[in-house]
Amino acid sequence: MIFNTHNKAIKVNEVKTIPPSLALNSTTHWLLLVSQLINFSLIMAQLTSWMLALIALCLLWQSAILAGLFKRPVSGVLFIIAILGCIALAISSQTLGLLLTMVHLLAFAYVLKTLELKKRGDFYQLILIGLFLNASAMIFDQSLAFASLLIFAILVNVSVLFSFFLLHENNLQDYSFPLKGAAKLLLQSIPLTIILFIVFPRLAPFWQVPLAKSAKTGLSEQIAPGDIAQLIKSSDLVFRVSFSNNTPAFNQLYWRALVLENYDGKQWSRLSERSVEDVLANLELNPINYQATQGESTVYQVIAEPSYQHWLYALPVAQVTQAQIVMLPDYTLLTKQPITQTMSYTVGSYLQTPMDLSLNEGKKARNLALPEQVNPKLRAKAQTLRAQYHNDEAIIQQVLNDIRQKSFSYTLKPPPLINNSLDQFYFETRAGFCVHYASSFTFLMRAAGIPARVVTGYMGGEYNRNGNYYSIYQYDAHAWSEVWLAGKGWVRVDPTAAVSPERVEQGFSSALFQQQAALNTDIFNLQNYRHIAWLNFFRQQLDALDYQWTRWVIGYNNKRQLDLLNRWFGHFSLWKLATIMALAIASILLWLWLTNRSQKIKPNYPLWQKNYLTALSLLADKGVQKVPQQSFDEFAEQVMKYLPKVGVSFKKLSQTYKKLHYQALSAEEKQPLLAKHRQYFKQFKRQIKTIKK
Amino acid sequence: MMVAQKMKKKQAQFSFLQQGFNTWLNKRIPASAQQQLNSRNLFIFPTRFGFAYLLFVIVLFLLGTNYQNNLIMLLSYFLVSLFISVMLHSFFNLSGLTLIAKKEVKGFAEDRVFLPIKLLSDKARFAITFNFEKQKVITVAEILPSAMATDSGVLVPYDTVKRGVYSTGRVKVASEYALGLFTCWTKLDFDCQFIIYPKPLALKLTAQAHEGQEQEQQGHALEQHGDDFYQLKTYQKGEPLTQVAWKQLAKGQGMLTKSYQSTQGSETWLKLANMPSSDIEKKLAYLCYLIQQYYHNDQRFGLDLYGTLIEPDHSKAHLEQCLYALAVFSKVS
């Protein structure tokens, strides 16, 4: 190529053939590995240990390839691994359930695909699978902390893709460059994301999807003395409540969840072991008639954490309007779908309204039933009481006085009972917590001929000053009794209040918290350090943040959207929504356009420079354009040749410009030159106006 | 029969469309050596990956809706927004770029020649590909933030087929920068002349070949590299080492070159008609090789293309003139 005389300034770029084979530069490759590590760590909690081991092995293999220790595997080997993995998955799919099997499959594909990146399409697929894995991780966890991790994960994923289009031949070793670029893209995309989130119509689910299956947490449908101890160990959040009006006193916060009416001598359980579907079908056949509500309602929003159960929490008598929630005859609430993700519902509670003023015979008999031959001592005591007092309320008072005065104690670590004997508790050990007291009390009542039942739920809650809401944790789990009194209906009696009044007045005492913390083995739980003031403050701040996130982002639904749009834009209509969206998108586009344009360097020229540039553009209008290679003098000559009318004045203008531009002049020297320059410019402008094209 | 006709019709239709597009393109983006990219000459369209990405976002939206999971929906909204931001970034990656191409490119047939394009930019730009239409090779360029001030450029490869002086059609300038979701592209006509000489075909300097080089000499024909040289000159840089007078150098007389009598006294005419082939293209190819050989050996030569004469000389301009004549030669003349 002797004749190809290249310009020296031009550097030779690499020549590629189409279609290019996929050759990831090492920056992209390492970033890809990092992004995979992050993606897997987010979904880790859902994966079985053998899958995690497999993934770890593949990632190690990949990094060994990257470091140059191994070669890429042949596709036959990968095929065998894929088949074996799928067989293993098929075998374990029974225990995993459909959703988790899918997640496993996705994770498996994600890690295998990396070992076989041949074409550009493979790389793109890998990125999309990675994003999908992130999305599926959100099915299982939606807390603010997790969401922040996800934002970071998505940033890294996008930067992998971004780095692919950078630095083809320039080995910029700096990993921060693609990260910065991706971060900029992310930030610019956020406004539109928010607008879409707020205004884009929310649709009902299109079809049934496999739900996340997990161990049920929280209260169970049966309870025996000693059972709640498991819950009390836990500091997990159960639900949060914010009152909009009439916040009740702390000792009124008895969150009912389950009503247990069956007693078999050992444990209390729900009415019968019917499934939720049966309960719902039964409800449709026999709709319940509630008492007319009395007084003003207390309105509050509950945001429940996933429990994988159907039971909801409310103060009696609760009224809800959400379609997926039903009210049961025992005044508890039930969702048609188990709570698999954070769920929010609004309740209006009529605290003054009595429950069941009249009780039919069947119900009465059920709430008086006791198995023969259990707890004979308690039964005898009940009969004595009944002989002593005719008044039901007097008997209740007498039992409560008994508990208060005799040496009963409230403890989270009670001595074990043989065969769940209530006799043993009431007459021998006399140490226990809510379930012991509620069981014994209810037993006594039934034995004395007063309809009674055990109610489980949560009591109290931690008030968060920053967010003005109550957090209810698992250790707030509580059991109490309800007795039926003629003319009053079901009345709540909490025998625990008799033995430990502070438990129901202020919640856990510090002594109880120490007991609780000793039972809790999770050292990372900030709940265990609530005695350290600043740490407690910090924990509450974080919790308030998480609450707002849950309330506004996780809890944002169709109804809230409608409320918000009505409030902002008046009556809702589809064309209004369309207009808002169109306007929003247009303004964001404009904003992006402007920010991108302003990237260009726009130096702040002094006037003399601006004048020269104006002159250039005026000349360009007349058809004489300066090419970058031309010198000032050459161009002036050209102007002289084609536009002789302005030739002289432009030449002078050009010369003064050159002097101002290139000569180091003192201020005194500059002044006359500037004046001249201005004068020439005026002259030039006057002359050029006279030229017709 | 019918099918063939239909095919033909379709092809005709297609080429008609193509032609229409080209006319429109010529009007919209006229030929010029200097081009600045802006919304007038840039086109933008999602890539296959872009469409796959959109489909993926819809799947995510369905997933989010079915699970009534706001976080997944938020992710799908975010990915849509990202799509739109990337569209703008993709456009601005090319918009504002000024390209200045060379007016002419010289090279040989069946060879890869390069069109140098200077890139002027006021900001960093990434992953810009350049290729001539219907060419299998592309070149990738980027302008880094550090290199903004200095000139950077690309060499756009072109695999030549035949000799001649022609323009090669448009250069496709494209970029999938940002995330590969969009391809922003334009087809620019730089109005560049490709001067393509015949592919040189080696011709051994045998007796047969010498028939082609009629030497106008008064006396006897001389062997080209005969021993009796005419005079010694001081060595000039660039002269072939084969002509260095090694004996004199060994004697310590300095570096001298032998100027042969043949290059001095006689005028060599390279005649197309005498090339040993019946194929005119092959004849031109041999001649192309000889011309270069003569130039390298610093011998004077003249060119005779069926009567079209170029007077003997040995300058570089002469060489280019001769090669140009070969490039544009057509039998009619």
Short mmCIF file of C-alpha atoms in Angstrom, two decimals, chain A residues 104-378:
data_model
loop_
_atom_site.label_atom_id
_atom_site.label_comp_id
_atom_site.label_asym_id
_atom_site.label_seq_id
_atom_site.Cartn_x
_atom_site.Cartn_y
_atom_site.Cartn_z
CA HIS A 104 -34.06 -23.00 40.58
CA LEU A 105 -34.31 -23.61 36.86
CA LEU A 106 -33.70 -19.94 36.16
CA ALA A 107 -30.69 -19.80 38.45
CA PHE A 108 -29.32 -22.98 36.91
CA ALA A 109 -29.71 -21.64 33.37
CA TYR A 110 -28.11 -18.38 34.44
CA VAL A 111 -24.96 -19.99 35.74
CA LEU A 112 -24.60 -22.49 32.87
CA LYS A 113 -25.15 -19.91 30.15
CA THR A 114 -22.05 -18.03 31.28
CA LEU A 115 -19.87 -20.97 30.40
CA GLU A 116 -21.18 -20.92 26.87
CA LEU A 117 -20.97 -17.40 25.53
CA LYS A 118 -20.41 -17.65 21.82
CA LYS A 119 -22.48 -15.06 20.11
CA ARG A 120 -23.55 -11.62 21.06
CA GLY A 121 -27.09 -12.95 21.47
CA ASP A 122 -25.88 -15.29 24.22
CA PHE A 123 -24.52 -12.35 26.12
CA TYR A 124 -27.78 -10.41 25.78
CA GLN A 125 -29.76 -13.45 26.92
CA LEU A 126 -27.56 -13.77 29.95
CA ILE A 127 -28.19 -10.17 30.96
CA LEU A 128 -31.96 -10.59 30.64
CA ILE A 129 -31.94 -13.84 32.64
CA GLY A 130 -29.97 -12.02 35.33
CA LEU A 131 -32.56 -9.25 35.49
CA PHE A 132 -35.33 -11.83 35.62
CA LEU A 133 -33.62 -13.54 38.52
CA ASN A 134 -33.57 -10.19 40.31
CA ALA A 135 -37.27 -9.75 39.63
CA SER A 136 -38.09 -13.19 40.99
CA ALA A 137 -36.14 -12.42 44.15
CA MET A 138 -38.65 -9.62 44.73
CA ILE A 139 -41.46 -12.15 45.04
CA PHE A 140 -39.95 -13.30 48.30
CA ASP A 141 -38.74 -10.10 49.90
CA GLN A 142 -39.84 -6.51 49.44
CA SER A 143 -38.35 -4.72 52.40
CA LEU A 144 -36.55 -1.44 51.91
CA ALA A 145 -33.19 -2.97 52.77
CA PHE A 146 -33.66 -5.67 50.15
CA ALA A 147 -34.91 -3.17 47.59
CA SER A 148 -31.77 -1.06 48.09
CA LEU A 149 -29.64 -4.11 47.45
CA LEU A 150 -31.66 -4.75 44.32
CA ILE A 151 -31.07 -1.24 43.04
CA PHE A 152 -27.36 -1.86 43.43
CA ALA A 153 -27.65 -5.23 41.69
CA ILE A 154 -29.48 -3.66 38.76
CA LEU A 155 -26.86 -0.94 38.52
CA VAL A 156 -24.14 -3.57 38.21
CA ASN A 157 -26.16 -5.55 35.68
CA VAL A 158 -26.72 -2.49 33.52
CA SER A 159 -23.06 -1.52 33.76
CA VAL A 160 -22.06 -4.94 32.40
CA LEU A 161 -24.13 -4.24 29.33
CA PHE A 162 -22.82 -0.69 29.21
CA SER A 163 -19.19 -1.72 29.39
CA PHE A 164 -19.73 -4.00 26.41
CA PHE A 165 -20.01 -0.92 24.23
CA LEU A 166 -16.96 0.80 25.65
CA LEU A 167 -13.24 0.61 25.31
CA HIS A 168 -12.89 -1.72 22.44
CA GLU A 169 -9.26 -1.09 21.90
CA ASN A 170 -8.39 1.30 24.64
CA ASN A 171 -7.72 -0.76 27.66
CA LEU A 172 -9.11 1.59 30.19
CA GLN A 173 -8.56 -0.47 33.29
CA ASP A 174 -10.92 1.65 35.30
CA TYR A 175 -14.01 -0.28 36.39
CA SER A 176 -15.65 2.86 37.69
CA PHE A 177 -16.15 4.18 34.18
CA PRO A 178 -18.92 1.77 33.13
CA LEU A 179 -20.41 1.96 36.63
CA LYS A 180 -20.58 5.73 36.41
CA GLY A 181 -22.08 5.61 32.94
CA ALA A 182 -24.71 3.11 34.03
CA ALA A 183 -25.46 5.14 37.15
CA LYS A 184 -26.10 8.19 34.98
CA LEU A 185 -28.48 6.22 32.79
CA LEU A 186 -30.25 4.91 35.87
CA LEU A 187 -30.63 8.34 37.43
CA GLN A 188 -32.01 9.78 34.22
CA SER A 189 -34.56 6.99 34.03
CA ILE A 190 -35.89 7.48 37.54
CA PRO A 191 -38.31 10.41 37.00
CA LEU A 192 -40.27 8.58 34.31
CA THR A 193 -40.25 5.43 36.43
CA ILE A 194 -41.89 7.31 39.29
CA ILE A 195 -44.49 8.89 37.03
CA LEU A 196 -45.34 5.54 35.45
CA PHE A 197 -45.58 3.97 38.88
CA ILE A 198 -47.99 6.60 40.06
CA VAL A 199 -50.22 6.98 37.03
CA PHE A 200 -49.99 3.80 34.98
CA PRO A 201 -53.25 1.89 35.37
CA ARG A 202 -53.10 -1.00 37.77
CA LEU A 203 -54.64 -4.16 36.50
CA ALA A 204 -56.12 -7.14 38.25
CA PRO A 205 -54.13 -10.37 38.02
CA PHE A 206 -54.63 -12.03 34.64
CA TRP A 207 -54.27 -15.58 35.80
CA GLN A 208 -53.49 -17.65 38.86
CA VAL A 209 -49.79 -17.87 39.64
CA PRO A 210 -47.96 -20.32 41.87
CA LEU A 211 -47.58 -18.66 45.24
CA ALA A 212 -44.50 -18.65 47.34
CA LYS A 213 -44.68 -21.59 49.71
CA SER A 214 -42.96 -21.16 52.97
CA ALA A 215 -43.25 -22.36 56.52
CA LYS A 216 -46.17 -20.68 58.18
CA THR A 217 -45.11 -18.16 60.74
CA GLY A 218 -46.91 -16.62 63.64
CA LEU A 219 -49.85 -18.00 65.55
CA SER A 220 -51.04 -21.49 64.87
CA GLU A 221 -54.53 -22.85 64.92
CA GLN A 222 -53.94 -24.93 68.01
CA ILE A 223 -52.39 -23.83 71.21
CA ALA A 224 -51.23 -25.58 74.36
CA PRO A 225 -49.56 -24.04 77.38
CA GLY A 226 -45.97 -23.45 76.42
CA ASP A 227 -46.63 -23.04 72.71
CA ILE A 228 -46.37 -19.31 72.38
CA ALA A 229 -42.91 -19.52 73.95
CA GLN A 230 -41.56 -20.27 70.47
CA LEU A 231 -43.03 -17.06 69.14
CA ILE A 232 -41.87 -14.97 72.04
CA LYS A 233 -38.28 -15.86 71.17
CA SER A 234 -38.67 -14.16 67.82
CA SER A 235 -38.25 -10.45 67.17
CA ASP A 236 -39.68 -10.58 63.65
CA LEU A 237 -42.13 -7.96 62.56
CA VAL A 238 -45.73 -9.20 62.26
CA PHE A 239 -47.59 -6.10 61.24
CA ARG A 240 -47.65 -2.34 61.56
CA VAL A 241 -50.59 -0.13 62.31
CA SER A 242 -51.18 3.54 61.85
CA PHE A 243 -54.30 5.07 63.33
CA SER A 244 -56.03 7.88 61.50
CA ASN A 245 -58.24 8.82 64.41
CA ASN A 246 -59.23 7.88 67.99
CA THR A 247 -56.02 6.09 68.86
CA PRO A 248 -56.98 3.73 71.69
CA ALA A 249 -55.00 3.46 74.91
CA PHE A 250 -52.15 0.99 74.93
CA ASN A 251 -54.02 -1.45 77.20
CA GLN A 252 -56.86 -1.62 74.69
CA LEU A 253 -54.63 -2.84 71.85
CA TYR A 254 -55.74 -6.44 71.83
CA TRP A 255 -55.23 -7.51 68.21
CA ARG A 256 -57.46 -10.49 67.70
CA ALA A 257 -56.35 -13.11 65.21
CA LEU A 258 -57.85 -16.49 66.12
CA VAL A 259 -60.68 -17.65 68.32
CA LEU A 260 -60.12 -21.09 69.85
CA GLU A 261 -63.28 -22.79 71.06
CA ASN A 262 -62.34 -26.48 71.16
CA TYR A 263 -60.58 -27.95 74.16
CA ASP A 264 -59.47 -31.57 74.12
CA GLY A 265 -57.87 -31.67 77.54
CA LYS A 266 -54.43 -30.74 76.24
CA GLN A 267 -54.76 -27.95 73.75
CA TRP A 268 -57.14 -25.37 72.47
CA SER A 269 -58.00 -25.30 68.79
CA ARG A 270 -60.22 -23.63 66.25
CA LEU A 271 -63.87 -24.57 65.95
CA SER A 272 -63.08 -27.52 63.72
CA GLU A 273 -60.26 -28.46 61.38
CA ARG A 274 -62.06 -27.12 58.36
CA SER A 275 -60.09 -25.73 55.46
CA VAL A 276 -60.35 -22.09 54.48
CA GLU A 277 -62.37 -23.04 51.38
CA ASP A 278 -64.96 -24.76 53.59
CA VAL A 279 -65.16 -21.75 55.84
CA LEU A 280 -65.72 -19.48 52.84
CA ALA A 281 -68.35 -21.76 51.32
CA ASN A 282 -70.13 -21.98 54.66
CA LEU A 283 -70.12 -18.21 54.92
CA GLU A 284 -71.81 -17.83 51.56
CA LEU A 285 -74.58 -20.18 52.70
CA ASN A 286 -75.07 -18.55 56.09
CA PRO A 287 -74.18 -14.89 55.95
CA ILE A 288 -73.68 -13.44 59.38
CA ASN A 289 -75.70 -10.65 60.86
CA TYR A 290 -73.59 -8.31 62.84
CA GLN A 291 -74.95 -6.25 65.65
CA ALA A 292 -75.69 -2.68 64.71
CA THR A 293 -72.49 -0.82 65.33
CA GLN A 294 -72.37 1.73 68.12
CA GLY A 295 -70.29 4.82 68.61
CA GLU A 296 -67.57 6.23 66.40
CA SER A 297 -65.20 3.92 64.63
CA THR A 298 -61.45 3.87 65.04
CA VAL A 299 -59.93 3.80 61.58
CA TYR A 300 -56.46 2.40 61.00
CA GLN A 301 -54.34 0.89 58.31
CA VAL A 302 -52.67 -2.43 58.94
CA ILE A 303 -49.67 -3.55 56.88
CA ALA A 304 -49.15 -7.22 57.52
CA GLU A 305 -45.91 -9.02 56.79
CA PRO A 306 -46.13 -12.37 55.01
CA SER A 307 -47.19 -15.16 57.38
CA TYR A 308 -48.31 -17.67 54.71
CA GLN A 309 -51.54 -17.95 56.68
CA HIS A 310 -55.04 -16.58 56.22
CA TRP A 311 -55.57 -14.84 59.53
CA LEU A 312 -55.56 -11.08 59.84
CA TYR A 313 -55.24 -8.87 62.89
CA ALA A 314 -57.80 -6.35 64.10
CA LEU A 315 -59.44 -4.82 67.11
CA PRO A 316 -63.05 -5.88 67.68
CA VAL A 317 -65.60 -5.15 66.21
CA ALA A 318 -63.78 -4.80 62.90
CA GLN A 319 -65.33 -3.78 59.59
CA VAL A 320 -63.47 -4.03 56.30
CA THR A 321 -64.55 -3.29 52.76
CA GLN A 322 -61.78 -4.98 50.77
CA ALA A 323 -63.11 -7.75 48.57
CA GLN A 324 -60.49 -10.32 49.40
CA ILE A 325 -61.12 -10.06 53.14
CA VAL A 326 -64.09 -11.71 54.85
CA MET A 327 -65.43 -11.27 58.35
CA LEU A 328 -66.14 -14.47 60.26
CA PRO A 329 -68.92 -15.09 62.83
CA ASP A 330 -66.37 -15.03 65.64
CA TYR A 331 -65.42 -11.46 64.60
CA THR A 332 -62.05 -12.43 63.19
CA LEU A 333 -60.87 -11.51 59.72
CA LEU A 334 -59.68 -13.87 57.02
CA THR A 335 -58.11 -13.38 53.58
CA LYS A 336 -59.08 -15.58 50.69
CA GLN A 337 -55.42 -15.86 49.62
CA PRO A 338 -52.72 -16.62 52.17
CA ILE A 339 -50.50 -13.65 52.98
CA THR A 340 -47.45 -14.42 50.85
CA GLN A 341 -46.32 -10.86 50.47
CA THR A 342 -46.77 -7.67 52.38
CA MET A 343 -50.47 -6.87 52.52
CA SER A 344 -52.17 -3.72 53.54
CA TYR A 345 -55.78 -3.28 54.61
CA THR A 346 -57.85 -0.58 56.25
CA VAL A 347 -60.08 -1.39 59.18
CA GLY A 348 -62.78 0.54 60.97
CA SER A 349 -63.20 -0.82 64.51
CA TYR A 350 -66.19 -0.11 66.73
CA LEU A 351 -64.66 -0.69 70.11
CA GLN A 352 -67.88 -0.03 72.03
CA THR A 353 -70.03 -2.44 70.04
CA PRO A 354 -70.78 -5.69 71.88
CA MET A 355 -70.17 -9.07 70.22
CA ASP A 356 -73.05 -11.55 70.07
CA LEU A 357 -75.66 -10.17 72.46
CA SER A 358 -77.57 -13.40 72.06
CA LEU A 359 -75.98 -16.80 71.91
CA ASN A 360 -77.77 -19.77 70.40
CA GLU A 361 -77.84 -23.12 72.18
CA GLY A 362 -75.30 -24.78 69.91
CA LYS A 363 -72.77 -22.06 70.44
CA LYS A 364 -73.44 -21.95 74.15
CA ALA A 365 -72.91 -25.71 74.48
CA ARG A 366 -69.69 -25.49 72.46
CA ASN A 367 -68.29 -22.85 74.75
CA LEU A 368 -69.15 -24.80 77.84
CA ALA A 369 -67.86 -28.16 76.68
CA LEU A 370 -65.04 -29.77 78.69
CA PRO A 371 -63.62 -33.25 78.36
CA GLU A 372 -64.21 -35.58 81.30
CA GLN A 373 -61.47 -36.51 83.72
CA VAL A 374 -59.09 -33.65 83.06
CA ASN A 375 -57.96 -31.20 85.66
CA PRO A 376 -60.23 -32.47 88.44
CA LYS A 377 -58.86 -29.97 90.95
CA LEU A 378 -59.76 -26.97 88.81
#
